[in-house]
Short mmCIF file of C-alpha atoms and ligand atoms in Angstrom, two decimals:
data_model
loop_
_atom_site.label_atom_id
_atom_site.label_comp_id
_atom_site.label_asym_id
_atom_site.label_seq_id
_atom_site.Cartn_x
_atom_site.Cartn_y
_atom_site.Cartn_z
CA MET A 1 -0.12 0.14 0.30
CA GLN A 2 1.41 3.29 -1.40
CA LYS A 3 0.17 6.03 1.74
CA ILE A 4 -3.45 6.85 3.27
CA GLU A 5 -5.35 8.48 0.54
CA HIS A 6 -7.46 9.69 2.42
CA ILE A 7 -10.07 9.43 5.31
CA GLY A 8 -13.98 8.44 5.05
CA ILE A 9 -16.19 10.22 8.33
CA ALA A 10 -20.13 10.17 7.81
CA VAL A 11 -21.74 13.00 8.78
CA LYS A 12 -25.78 13.52 8.46
CA ASP A 13 -26.06 17.32 6.67
CA LEU A 14 -23.06 17.94 4.11
CA SER A 15 -24.20 21.95 4.03
CA ALA A 16 -22.95 22.07 8.10
CA SER A 17 -19.87 19.98 7.18
CA ILE A 18 -18.41 21.14 4.77
CA PRO A 19 -18.35 24.62 6.23
CA LEU A 20 -16.91 23.15 9.28
CA PHE A 21 -14.57 21.37 8.18
CA GLU A 22 -13.55 24.12 5.47
CA LYS A 23 -12.70 26.31 8.61
CA LEU A 24 -10.46 22.57 10.99
CA LEU A 25 -8.76 22.84 7.51
CA ASN A 26 -8.49 26.23 6.11
CA THR A 27 -8.98 24.36 2.76
CA ALA A 28 -11.58 24.86 0.38
CA CYS A 29 -13.65 22.01 -0.18
CA TYR A 30 -12.30 20.78 -3.66
CA LYS A 31 -14.96 18.39 -5.02
CA THR A 32 -19.08 17.77 -4.22
CA GLU A 33 -19.51 14.48 -6.22
CA ILE A 34 -22.97 12.01 -5.21
CA VAL A 35 -22.08 7.81 -6.25
CA GLU A 36 -24.77 6.80 -6.89
CA SER A 37 -24.30 3.75 -6.82
CA GLU A 38 -23.28 3.27 -2.73
CA LYS A 39 -26.41 6.84 -2.59
CA VAL A 40 -23.87 8.91 -0.96
CA LYS A 41 -22.89 11.97 -1.44
CA THR A 42 -19.41 13.13 -0.67
CA ALA A 43 -16.82 16.29 0.27
CA PHE A 44 -13.16 16.39 -0.34
CA PHE A 45 -11.05 18.06 1.08
CA GLU A 46 -6.73 18.63 0.85
CA SER A 47 -5.02 18.23 4.19
CA GLY A 48 -1.43 17.86 2.99
CA GLU A 49 -0.81 14.87 0.89
CA SER A 50 -4.17 13.16 2.73
CA LYS A 51 -7.31 13.84 2.42
CA VAL A 52 -10.52 13.99 3.47
CA GLU A 53 -13.78 12.75 2.19
CA LEU A 54 -17.61 13.53 4.23
CA LEU A 55 -20.21 11.07 3.66
CA GLU A 56 -23.62 11.95 3.93
CA SER A 57 -26.60 9.67 3.25
CA MET A 58 -29.08 9.99 -0.14
CA ASN A 59 -31.46 7.83 1.59
CA ASP A 60 -32.37 6.58 5.58
CA ASP A 61 -31.56 3.40 4.72
CA GLY A 62 -28.20 3.75 3.41
CA VAL A 63 -24.98 2.52 4.53
CA ILE A 64 -24.02 5.64 5.72
CA ALA A 65 -27.35 6.63 7.69
CA ARG A 66 -27.27 2.78 9.26
CA TYR A 67 -24.02 4.01 10.24
CA ILE A 68 -24.99 6.79 11.60
CA GLU A 69 -27.34 5.19 13.25
CA LYS A 70 -25.69 2.58 15.09
CA LYS A 71 -22.60 4.38 16.02
CA GLY A 72 -23.72 8.11 15.93
CA GLU A 73 -20.62 10.56 13.43
CA GLY A 74 -17.56 9.96 13.31
CA MET A 75 -15.06 8.08 11.25
CA HIS A 76 -15.95 5.88 9.20
CA HIS A 77 -13.20 4.42 6.89
CA ILE A 78 -9.63 4.81 6.30
CA ALA A 79 -8.70 4.83 2.16
CA PHE A 80 -5.05 2.98 1.17
CA ALA A 81 -3.26 4.14 -2.56
CA VAL A 82 -2.85 1.30 -4.11
CA GLU A 83 -1.22 0.91 -7.08
CA ASN A 84 -2.55 -2.20 -8.68
CA ILE A 85 -5.94 -2.25 -6.45
CA GLU A 86 -6.49 -6.27 -7.90
CA ALA A 87 -3.06 -8.13 -6.76
CA GLU A 88 -4.50 -6.34 -3.92
CA MET A 89 -7.47 -7.91 -3.23
CA GLN A 90 -5.76 -11.08 -3.87
CA ARG A 91 -3.04 -10.99 -2.35
CA LEU A 92 -5.67 -9.43 1.36
CA SER A 93 -8.04 -12.02 0.39
CA GLY A 94 -5.23 -14.65 0.98
CA GLU A 95 -4.46 -13.64 4.21
CA GLY A 96 -7.32 -14.23 5.47
CA PHE A 97 -9.09 -10.50 5.12
CA GLN A 98 -12.82 -10.81 3.66
CA LEU A 99 -13.65 -8.57 0.58
CA LEU A 100 -16.87 -6.85 0.75
CA ASN A 101 -16.74 -6.78 -3.15
CA THR A 102 -15.47 -8.86 -5.13
CA THR A 103 -14.40 -7.01 -8.53
CA PRO A 104 -13.56 -2.99 -7.67
CA LYS A 105 -15.81 -0.98 -7.50
CA ILE A 106 -15.97 2.23 -9.55
CA GLY A 107 -15.89 5.29 -6.32
CA ALA A 108 -15.52 8.75 -6.27
CA ASP A 109 -13.03 10.77 -7.38
CA ASN A 110 -12.08 8.57 -9.88
CA LYS A 111 -10.83 6.03 -8.27
CA LEU A 112 -11.55 2.31 -8.27
CA VAL A 113 -12.43 0.78 -4.91
CA CYS A 114 -12.79 -2.43 -2.70
CA PHE A 115 -13.79 -2.38 0.92
CA LEU A 116 -12.35 -4.92 3.64
CA HIS A 117 -14.54 -6.28 6.15
CA PRO A 118 -14.42 -4.30 9.80
CA LYS A 119 -14.19 -8.38 11.69
CA ASN A 120 -10.44 -8.88 10.30
CA THR A 121 -9.25 -5.32 11.02
CA ASN A 122 -9.66 -4.31 14.49
CA GLY A 123 -13.24 -2.78 13.43
CA VAL A 124 -12.08 -0.69 11.86
CA LEU A 125 -13.27 -0.20 7.39
CA ILE A 126 -10.21 -0.69 5.42
CA GLU A 127 -11.12 1.01 0.90
CA LEU A 128 -8.06 -0.08 -0.94
CA CYS A 129 -8.46 3.51 -3.94
CA GLN A 130 -6.76 2.29 -7.42
CA GLU A 131 -6.54 5.64 -8.97
CA ILE A 132 -7.71 5.05 -12.89
CA GLU A 133 -5.73 6.39 -15.79
CA ASN A 134 -7.35 9.10 -17.86
ZN1 ZN B 1 -13.23 6.66 1.09
#
């Protein structure tokens, strides 16, 4: 894995959280994007080499809505940049980690993504992401 690409934070209301994180990080949100497949609205901030991704659910029974209902707002996942997502998925699956998707999915911010089940990672949801070459 190359580096922590971003940290994902589950929020109830992007319109309140975007200005909050702009103040906190002292930088403007550089992108908002809807990920249809996950039914989430996302907002991205840069902090040095890494990013912060805010996630708001688009419906009441989406993954982010259910997460907030159970655990409240807060840290949702850590995303690591990888060079070759398929090779990394194969390696991790061989090591006994459970992949939540068996083929890479199109995620936010022009990435191929795969999530690992938190039950094998000390309760932390891990995302692998590979930049899509244009
Ligand atoms: Zn993410």
